[in-house]
GROMACS .gro file of C-alpha atoms in nm:
model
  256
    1UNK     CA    1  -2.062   0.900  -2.259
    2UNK     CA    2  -2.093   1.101  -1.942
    3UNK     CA    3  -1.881   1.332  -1.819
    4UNK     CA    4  -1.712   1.126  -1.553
    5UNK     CA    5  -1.674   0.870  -1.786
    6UNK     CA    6  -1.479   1.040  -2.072
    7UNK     CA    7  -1.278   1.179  -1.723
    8UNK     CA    8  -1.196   0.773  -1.708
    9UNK     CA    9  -1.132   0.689  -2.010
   10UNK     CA   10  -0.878   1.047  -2.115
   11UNK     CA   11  -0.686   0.952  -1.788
   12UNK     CA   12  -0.658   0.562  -1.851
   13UNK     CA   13  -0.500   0.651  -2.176
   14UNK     CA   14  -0.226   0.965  -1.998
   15UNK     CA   15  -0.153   0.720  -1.718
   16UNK     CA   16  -0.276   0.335  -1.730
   17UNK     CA   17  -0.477   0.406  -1.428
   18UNK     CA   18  -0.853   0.266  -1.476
   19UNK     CA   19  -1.035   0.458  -1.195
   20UNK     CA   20  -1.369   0.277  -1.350
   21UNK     CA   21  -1.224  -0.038  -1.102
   22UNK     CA   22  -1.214   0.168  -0.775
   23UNK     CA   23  -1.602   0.260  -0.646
   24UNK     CA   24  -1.720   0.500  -0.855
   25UNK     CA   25  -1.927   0.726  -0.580
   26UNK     CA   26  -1.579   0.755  -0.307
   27UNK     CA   27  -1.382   0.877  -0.633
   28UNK     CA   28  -1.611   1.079  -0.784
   29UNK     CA   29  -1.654   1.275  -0.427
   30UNK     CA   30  -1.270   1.281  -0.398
   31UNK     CA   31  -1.249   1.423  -0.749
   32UNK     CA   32  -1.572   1.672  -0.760
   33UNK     CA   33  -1.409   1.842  -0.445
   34UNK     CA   34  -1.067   1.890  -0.595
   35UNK     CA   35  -1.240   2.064  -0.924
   36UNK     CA   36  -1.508   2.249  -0.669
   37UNK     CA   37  -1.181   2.341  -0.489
   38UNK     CA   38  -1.018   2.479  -0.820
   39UNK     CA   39  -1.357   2.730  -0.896
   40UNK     CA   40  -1.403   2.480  -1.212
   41UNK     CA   41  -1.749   2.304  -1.289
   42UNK     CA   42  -1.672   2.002  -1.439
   43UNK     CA   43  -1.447   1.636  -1.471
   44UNK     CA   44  -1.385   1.752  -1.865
   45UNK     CA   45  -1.294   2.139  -1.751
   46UNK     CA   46  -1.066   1.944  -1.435
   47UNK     CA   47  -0.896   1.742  -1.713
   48UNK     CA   48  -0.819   2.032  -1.960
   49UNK     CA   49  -0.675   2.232  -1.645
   50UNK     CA   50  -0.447   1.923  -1.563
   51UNK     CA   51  -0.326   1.971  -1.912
   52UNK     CA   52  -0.204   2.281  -1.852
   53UNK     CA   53  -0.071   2.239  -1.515
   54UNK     CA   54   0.171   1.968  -1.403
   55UNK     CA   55   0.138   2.096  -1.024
   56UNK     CA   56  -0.271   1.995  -1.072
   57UNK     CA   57  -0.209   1.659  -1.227
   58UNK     CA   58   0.045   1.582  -0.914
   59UNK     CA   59  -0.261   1.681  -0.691
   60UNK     CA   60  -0.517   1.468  -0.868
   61UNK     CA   61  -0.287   1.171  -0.871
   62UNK     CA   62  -0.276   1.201  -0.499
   63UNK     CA   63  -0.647   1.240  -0.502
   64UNK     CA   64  -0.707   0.935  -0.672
   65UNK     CA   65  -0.444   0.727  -0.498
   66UNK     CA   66  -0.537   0.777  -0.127
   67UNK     CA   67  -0.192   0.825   0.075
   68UNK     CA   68  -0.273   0.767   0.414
   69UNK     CA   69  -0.027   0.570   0.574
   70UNK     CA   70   0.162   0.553   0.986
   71UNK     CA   71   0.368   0.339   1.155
   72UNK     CA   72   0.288   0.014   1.322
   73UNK     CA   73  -0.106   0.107   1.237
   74UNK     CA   74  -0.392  -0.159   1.357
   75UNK     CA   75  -0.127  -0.258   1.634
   76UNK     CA   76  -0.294  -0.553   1.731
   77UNK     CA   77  -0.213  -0.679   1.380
   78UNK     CA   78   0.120  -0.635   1.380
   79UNK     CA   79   0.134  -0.825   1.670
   80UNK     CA   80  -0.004  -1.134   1.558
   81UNK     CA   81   0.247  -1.135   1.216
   82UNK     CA   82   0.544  -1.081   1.480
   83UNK     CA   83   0.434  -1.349   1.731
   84UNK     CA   84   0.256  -1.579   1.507
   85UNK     CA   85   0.259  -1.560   1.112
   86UNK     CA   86   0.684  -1.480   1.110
   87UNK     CA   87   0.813  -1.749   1.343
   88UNK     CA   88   0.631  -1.975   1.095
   89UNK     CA   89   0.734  -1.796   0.770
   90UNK     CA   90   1.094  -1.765   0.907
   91UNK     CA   91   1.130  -2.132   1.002
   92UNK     CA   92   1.033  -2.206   0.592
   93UNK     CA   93   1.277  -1.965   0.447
   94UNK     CA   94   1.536  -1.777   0.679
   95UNK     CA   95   1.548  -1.534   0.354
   96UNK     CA   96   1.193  -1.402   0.363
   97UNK     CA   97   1.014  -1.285  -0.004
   98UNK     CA   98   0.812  -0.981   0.121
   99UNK     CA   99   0.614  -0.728  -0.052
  100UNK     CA  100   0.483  -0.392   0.068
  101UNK     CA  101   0.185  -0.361  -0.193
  102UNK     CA  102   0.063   0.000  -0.222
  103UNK     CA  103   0.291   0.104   0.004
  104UNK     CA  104   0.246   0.469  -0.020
  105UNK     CA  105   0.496   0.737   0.150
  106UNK     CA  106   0.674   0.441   0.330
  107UNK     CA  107   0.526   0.387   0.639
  108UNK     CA  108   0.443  -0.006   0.595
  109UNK     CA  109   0.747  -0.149   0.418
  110UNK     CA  110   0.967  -0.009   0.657
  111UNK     CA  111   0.775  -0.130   0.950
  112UNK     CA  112   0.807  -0.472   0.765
  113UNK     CA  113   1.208  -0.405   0.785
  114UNK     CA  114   1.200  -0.259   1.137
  115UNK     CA  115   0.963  -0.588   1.278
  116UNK     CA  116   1.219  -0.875   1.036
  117UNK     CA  117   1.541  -0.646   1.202
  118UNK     CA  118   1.404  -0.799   1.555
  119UNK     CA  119   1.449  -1.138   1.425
  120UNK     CA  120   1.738  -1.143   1.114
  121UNK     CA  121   2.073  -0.958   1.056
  122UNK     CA  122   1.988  -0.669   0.836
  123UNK     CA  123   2.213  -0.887   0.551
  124UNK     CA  124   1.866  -1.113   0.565
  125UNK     CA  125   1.618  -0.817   0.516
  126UNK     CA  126   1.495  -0.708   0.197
  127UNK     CA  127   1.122  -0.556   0.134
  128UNK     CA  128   0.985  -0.498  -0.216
  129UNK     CA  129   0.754  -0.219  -0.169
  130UNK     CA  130   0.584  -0.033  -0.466
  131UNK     CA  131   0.331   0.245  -0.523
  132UNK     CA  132   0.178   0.375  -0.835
  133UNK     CA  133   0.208   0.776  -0.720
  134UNK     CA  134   0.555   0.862  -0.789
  135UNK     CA  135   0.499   1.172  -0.511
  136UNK     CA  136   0.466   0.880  -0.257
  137UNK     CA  137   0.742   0.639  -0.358
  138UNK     CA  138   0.963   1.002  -0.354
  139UNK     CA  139   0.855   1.068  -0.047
  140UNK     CA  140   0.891   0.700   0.105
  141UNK     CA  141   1.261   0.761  -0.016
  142UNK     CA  142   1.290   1.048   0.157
  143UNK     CA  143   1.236   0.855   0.507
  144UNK     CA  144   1.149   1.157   0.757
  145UNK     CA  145   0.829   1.128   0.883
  146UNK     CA  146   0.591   1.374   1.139
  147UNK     CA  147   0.552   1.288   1.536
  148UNK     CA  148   0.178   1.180   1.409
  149UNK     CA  149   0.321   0.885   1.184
  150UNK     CA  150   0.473   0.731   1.475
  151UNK     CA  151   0.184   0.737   1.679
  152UNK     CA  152   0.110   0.409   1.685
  153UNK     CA  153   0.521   0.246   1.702
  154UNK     CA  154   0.627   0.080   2.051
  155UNK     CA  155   0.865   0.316   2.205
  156UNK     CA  156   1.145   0.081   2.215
  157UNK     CA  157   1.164   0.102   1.774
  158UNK     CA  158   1.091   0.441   1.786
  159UNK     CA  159   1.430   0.476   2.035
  160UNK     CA  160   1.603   0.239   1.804
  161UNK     CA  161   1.513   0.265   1.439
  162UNK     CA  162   1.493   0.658   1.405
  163UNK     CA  163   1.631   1.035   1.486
  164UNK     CA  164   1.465   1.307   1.556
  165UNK     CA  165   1.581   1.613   1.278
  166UNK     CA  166   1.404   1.942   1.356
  167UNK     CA  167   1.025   1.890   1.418
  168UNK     CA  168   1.086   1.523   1.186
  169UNK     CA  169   1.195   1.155   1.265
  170UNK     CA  170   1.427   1.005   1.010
  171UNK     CA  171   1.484   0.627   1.016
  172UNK     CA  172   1.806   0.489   1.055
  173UNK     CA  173   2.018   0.485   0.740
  174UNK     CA  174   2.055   0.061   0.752
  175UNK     CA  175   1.713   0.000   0.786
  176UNK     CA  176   1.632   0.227   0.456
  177UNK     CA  177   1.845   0.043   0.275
  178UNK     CA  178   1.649  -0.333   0.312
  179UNK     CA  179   1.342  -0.131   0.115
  180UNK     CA  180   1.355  -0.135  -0.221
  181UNK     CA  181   1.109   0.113  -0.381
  182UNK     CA  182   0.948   0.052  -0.736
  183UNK     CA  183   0.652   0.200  -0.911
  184UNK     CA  184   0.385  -0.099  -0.956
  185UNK     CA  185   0.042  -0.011  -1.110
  186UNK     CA  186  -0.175  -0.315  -0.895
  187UNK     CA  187  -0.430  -0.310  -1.148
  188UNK     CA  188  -0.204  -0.338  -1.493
  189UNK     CA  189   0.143  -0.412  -1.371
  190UNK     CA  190   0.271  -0.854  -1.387
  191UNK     CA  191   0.322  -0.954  -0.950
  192UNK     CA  192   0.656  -1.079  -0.816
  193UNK     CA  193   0.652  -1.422  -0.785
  194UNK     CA  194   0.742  -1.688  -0.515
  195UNK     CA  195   0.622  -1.442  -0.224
  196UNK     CA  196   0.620  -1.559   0.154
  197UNK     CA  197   0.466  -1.255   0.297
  198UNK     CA  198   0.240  -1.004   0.053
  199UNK     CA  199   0.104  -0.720   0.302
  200UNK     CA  200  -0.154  -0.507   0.108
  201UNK     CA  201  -0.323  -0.278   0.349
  202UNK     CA  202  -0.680  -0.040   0.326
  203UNK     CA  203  -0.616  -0.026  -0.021
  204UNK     CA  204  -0.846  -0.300  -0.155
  205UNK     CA  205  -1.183  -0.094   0.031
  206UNK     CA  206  -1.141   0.137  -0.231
  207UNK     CA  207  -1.119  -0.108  -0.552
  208UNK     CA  208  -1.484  -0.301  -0.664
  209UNK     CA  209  -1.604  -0.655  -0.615
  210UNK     CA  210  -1.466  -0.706  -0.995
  211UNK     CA  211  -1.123  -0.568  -0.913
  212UNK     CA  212  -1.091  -0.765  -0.570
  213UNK     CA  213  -1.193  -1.069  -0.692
  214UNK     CA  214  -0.867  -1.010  -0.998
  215UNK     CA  215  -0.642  -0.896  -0.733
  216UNK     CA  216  -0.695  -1.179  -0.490
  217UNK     CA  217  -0.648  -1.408  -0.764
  218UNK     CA  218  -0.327  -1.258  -0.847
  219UNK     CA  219  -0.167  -1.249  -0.489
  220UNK     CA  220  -0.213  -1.581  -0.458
  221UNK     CA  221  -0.039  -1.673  -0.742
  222UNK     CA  222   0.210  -1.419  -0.627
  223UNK     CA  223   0.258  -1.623  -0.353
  224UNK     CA  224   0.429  -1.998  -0.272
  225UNK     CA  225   0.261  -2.207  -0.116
  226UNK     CA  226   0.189  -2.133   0.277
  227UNK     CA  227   0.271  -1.819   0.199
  228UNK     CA  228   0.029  -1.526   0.381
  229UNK     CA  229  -0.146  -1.255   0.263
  230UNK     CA  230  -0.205  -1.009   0.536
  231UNK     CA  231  -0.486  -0.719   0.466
  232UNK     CA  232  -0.643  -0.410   0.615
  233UNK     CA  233  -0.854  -0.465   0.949
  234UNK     CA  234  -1.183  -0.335   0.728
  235UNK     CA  235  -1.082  -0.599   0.400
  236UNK     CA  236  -1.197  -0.944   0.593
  237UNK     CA  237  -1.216  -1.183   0.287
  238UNK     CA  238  -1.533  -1.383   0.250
  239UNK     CA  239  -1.527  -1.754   0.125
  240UNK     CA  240  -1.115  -1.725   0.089
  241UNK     CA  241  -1.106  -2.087  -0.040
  242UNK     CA  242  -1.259  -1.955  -0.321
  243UNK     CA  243  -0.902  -1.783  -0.444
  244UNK     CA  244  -0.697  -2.094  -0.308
  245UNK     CA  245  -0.661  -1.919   0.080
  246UNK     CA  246  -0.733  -2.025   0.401
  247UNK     CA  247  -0.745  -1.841   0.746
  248UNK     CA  248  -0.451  -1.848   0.920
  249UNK     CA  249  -0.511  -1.551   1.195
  250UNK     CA  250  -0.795  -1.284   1.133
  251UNK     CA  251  -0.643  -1.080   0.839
  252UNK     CA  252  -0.408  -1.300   0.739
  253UNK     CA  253  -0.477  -1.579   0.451
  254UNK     CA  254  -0.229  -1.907   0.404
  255UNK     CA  255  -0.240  -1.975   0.004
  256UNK     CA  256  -0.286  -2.368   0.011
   0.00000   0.00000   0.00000
């Protein structure tokens, strides 16, 4: 067994993450520059380090988790699941099942709450949004967020959903409270069930044709029926009938 390999398999068994289902070349790059960083020479001398230092494993879980996240990102998107996918979704269940999948520091789940707020009393709101990296769900919590996070948000939510605090933007108290924030491991962890909305965003470009093929299996049966699964503008799925979807809008997949 190589030496990124026994770097798999010693993490798998510390944290149930199987980093032998996301491309092996992006992660090992990720990884090699963290240890290269650290003046160590190896994924077995970068383990034994992690050992001994909390503060590193934090920093390799990042690492291997990818948090980048903003506001509103791939505008156009969000445009289509507020004029067309919702009024649909809405008119099926005025109490909407929705899950922020991967949701790292925050940024999509509460645009999810900040885009259903246009359309339901907050009472009707509720996002499930989860994360394996414990740094990003605390963070997410948190709710204050840089200028460059809200790049992409209209101006009209940015005036209504958040304050600015110092050289941060916290969102409004009320709308923190419709996202509920768990830790959810996409690869191990049992799905919610009866779903109308599943958003999981540029996380699935970083997983293999194996794991892709699992996870889009598992949405849908996250899902009801006519329920949507809306993905990252680079995650276009191919033959979608074969995992019991069909196209709705670009990005967005009805489960039939």
């Amino acid at each position: 067994m190589d030496d990124y390999a026994q770097f798999i398999a010693k993490v798998k068994r510390k944290t149930g993450i199987d980093l032998s289902l996301y491309k092996e070349a992006q992660m090992k790059r990720r990884l090699a520059s963290l240890y290269m960083k650290k003046g160590l020479k190896s994924f077995a001398e970068l383990f034994a380090a992690m050992e001994k230092e909390p503060a590193l494993w934090h920093e390799c879980l990042d690492r291997m988790t990818i948090n980048v996240s903003e506001f509103y990102r791939n505008a156009k998107r969000w445009e289509v699941l507020e004029g067309v996918i919702l009024p649909r979704l809405l008119a099926e269940n005025p109490r909407p099942n929705v899950w922020s999948a991967a949701c790292s520091t925050g940024e999509e789940p509460y645009t999810l709450a900040m885009v259903l707020a246009k359309r339901l009393p907050l009472h009707r709101v509720s996002v499930l949004a989860t994360d394996i990296d414990d740094n990003a769900l605390a963070r997410a919590r948190l709710g204050l967020y840089s200028e460059r996070s809200l790049v992409e948000l209209p101006e009209e939510m940015k005036q209504t959903f958040f304050t600015k605090d110092g050289e941060y933007y916290k969102i409004d108290e009320k709308i923190k409270q419709t996202v509920k924030f768990q830790k959810h491991n996409l690869l191990a962890d049992p799905f919610p069930r009866n779903m109308d909305l599943i958003v999981c965003r540029n996380v699935l470009i970083y997983f293999t044709e194996e794991a892709k093929r699992m996870l889009y299996r598992k949405f849908h049966d996250a899902l009801r029926t006519g329920g949507v699964l809306f993905v990252g503008s680079t995650e276009q799925i191919f033959n979608p009938g074969l995992y019991g979807f069909e196209v709705e809008e670009t990005f967005f997949y009805r489960k039939k």
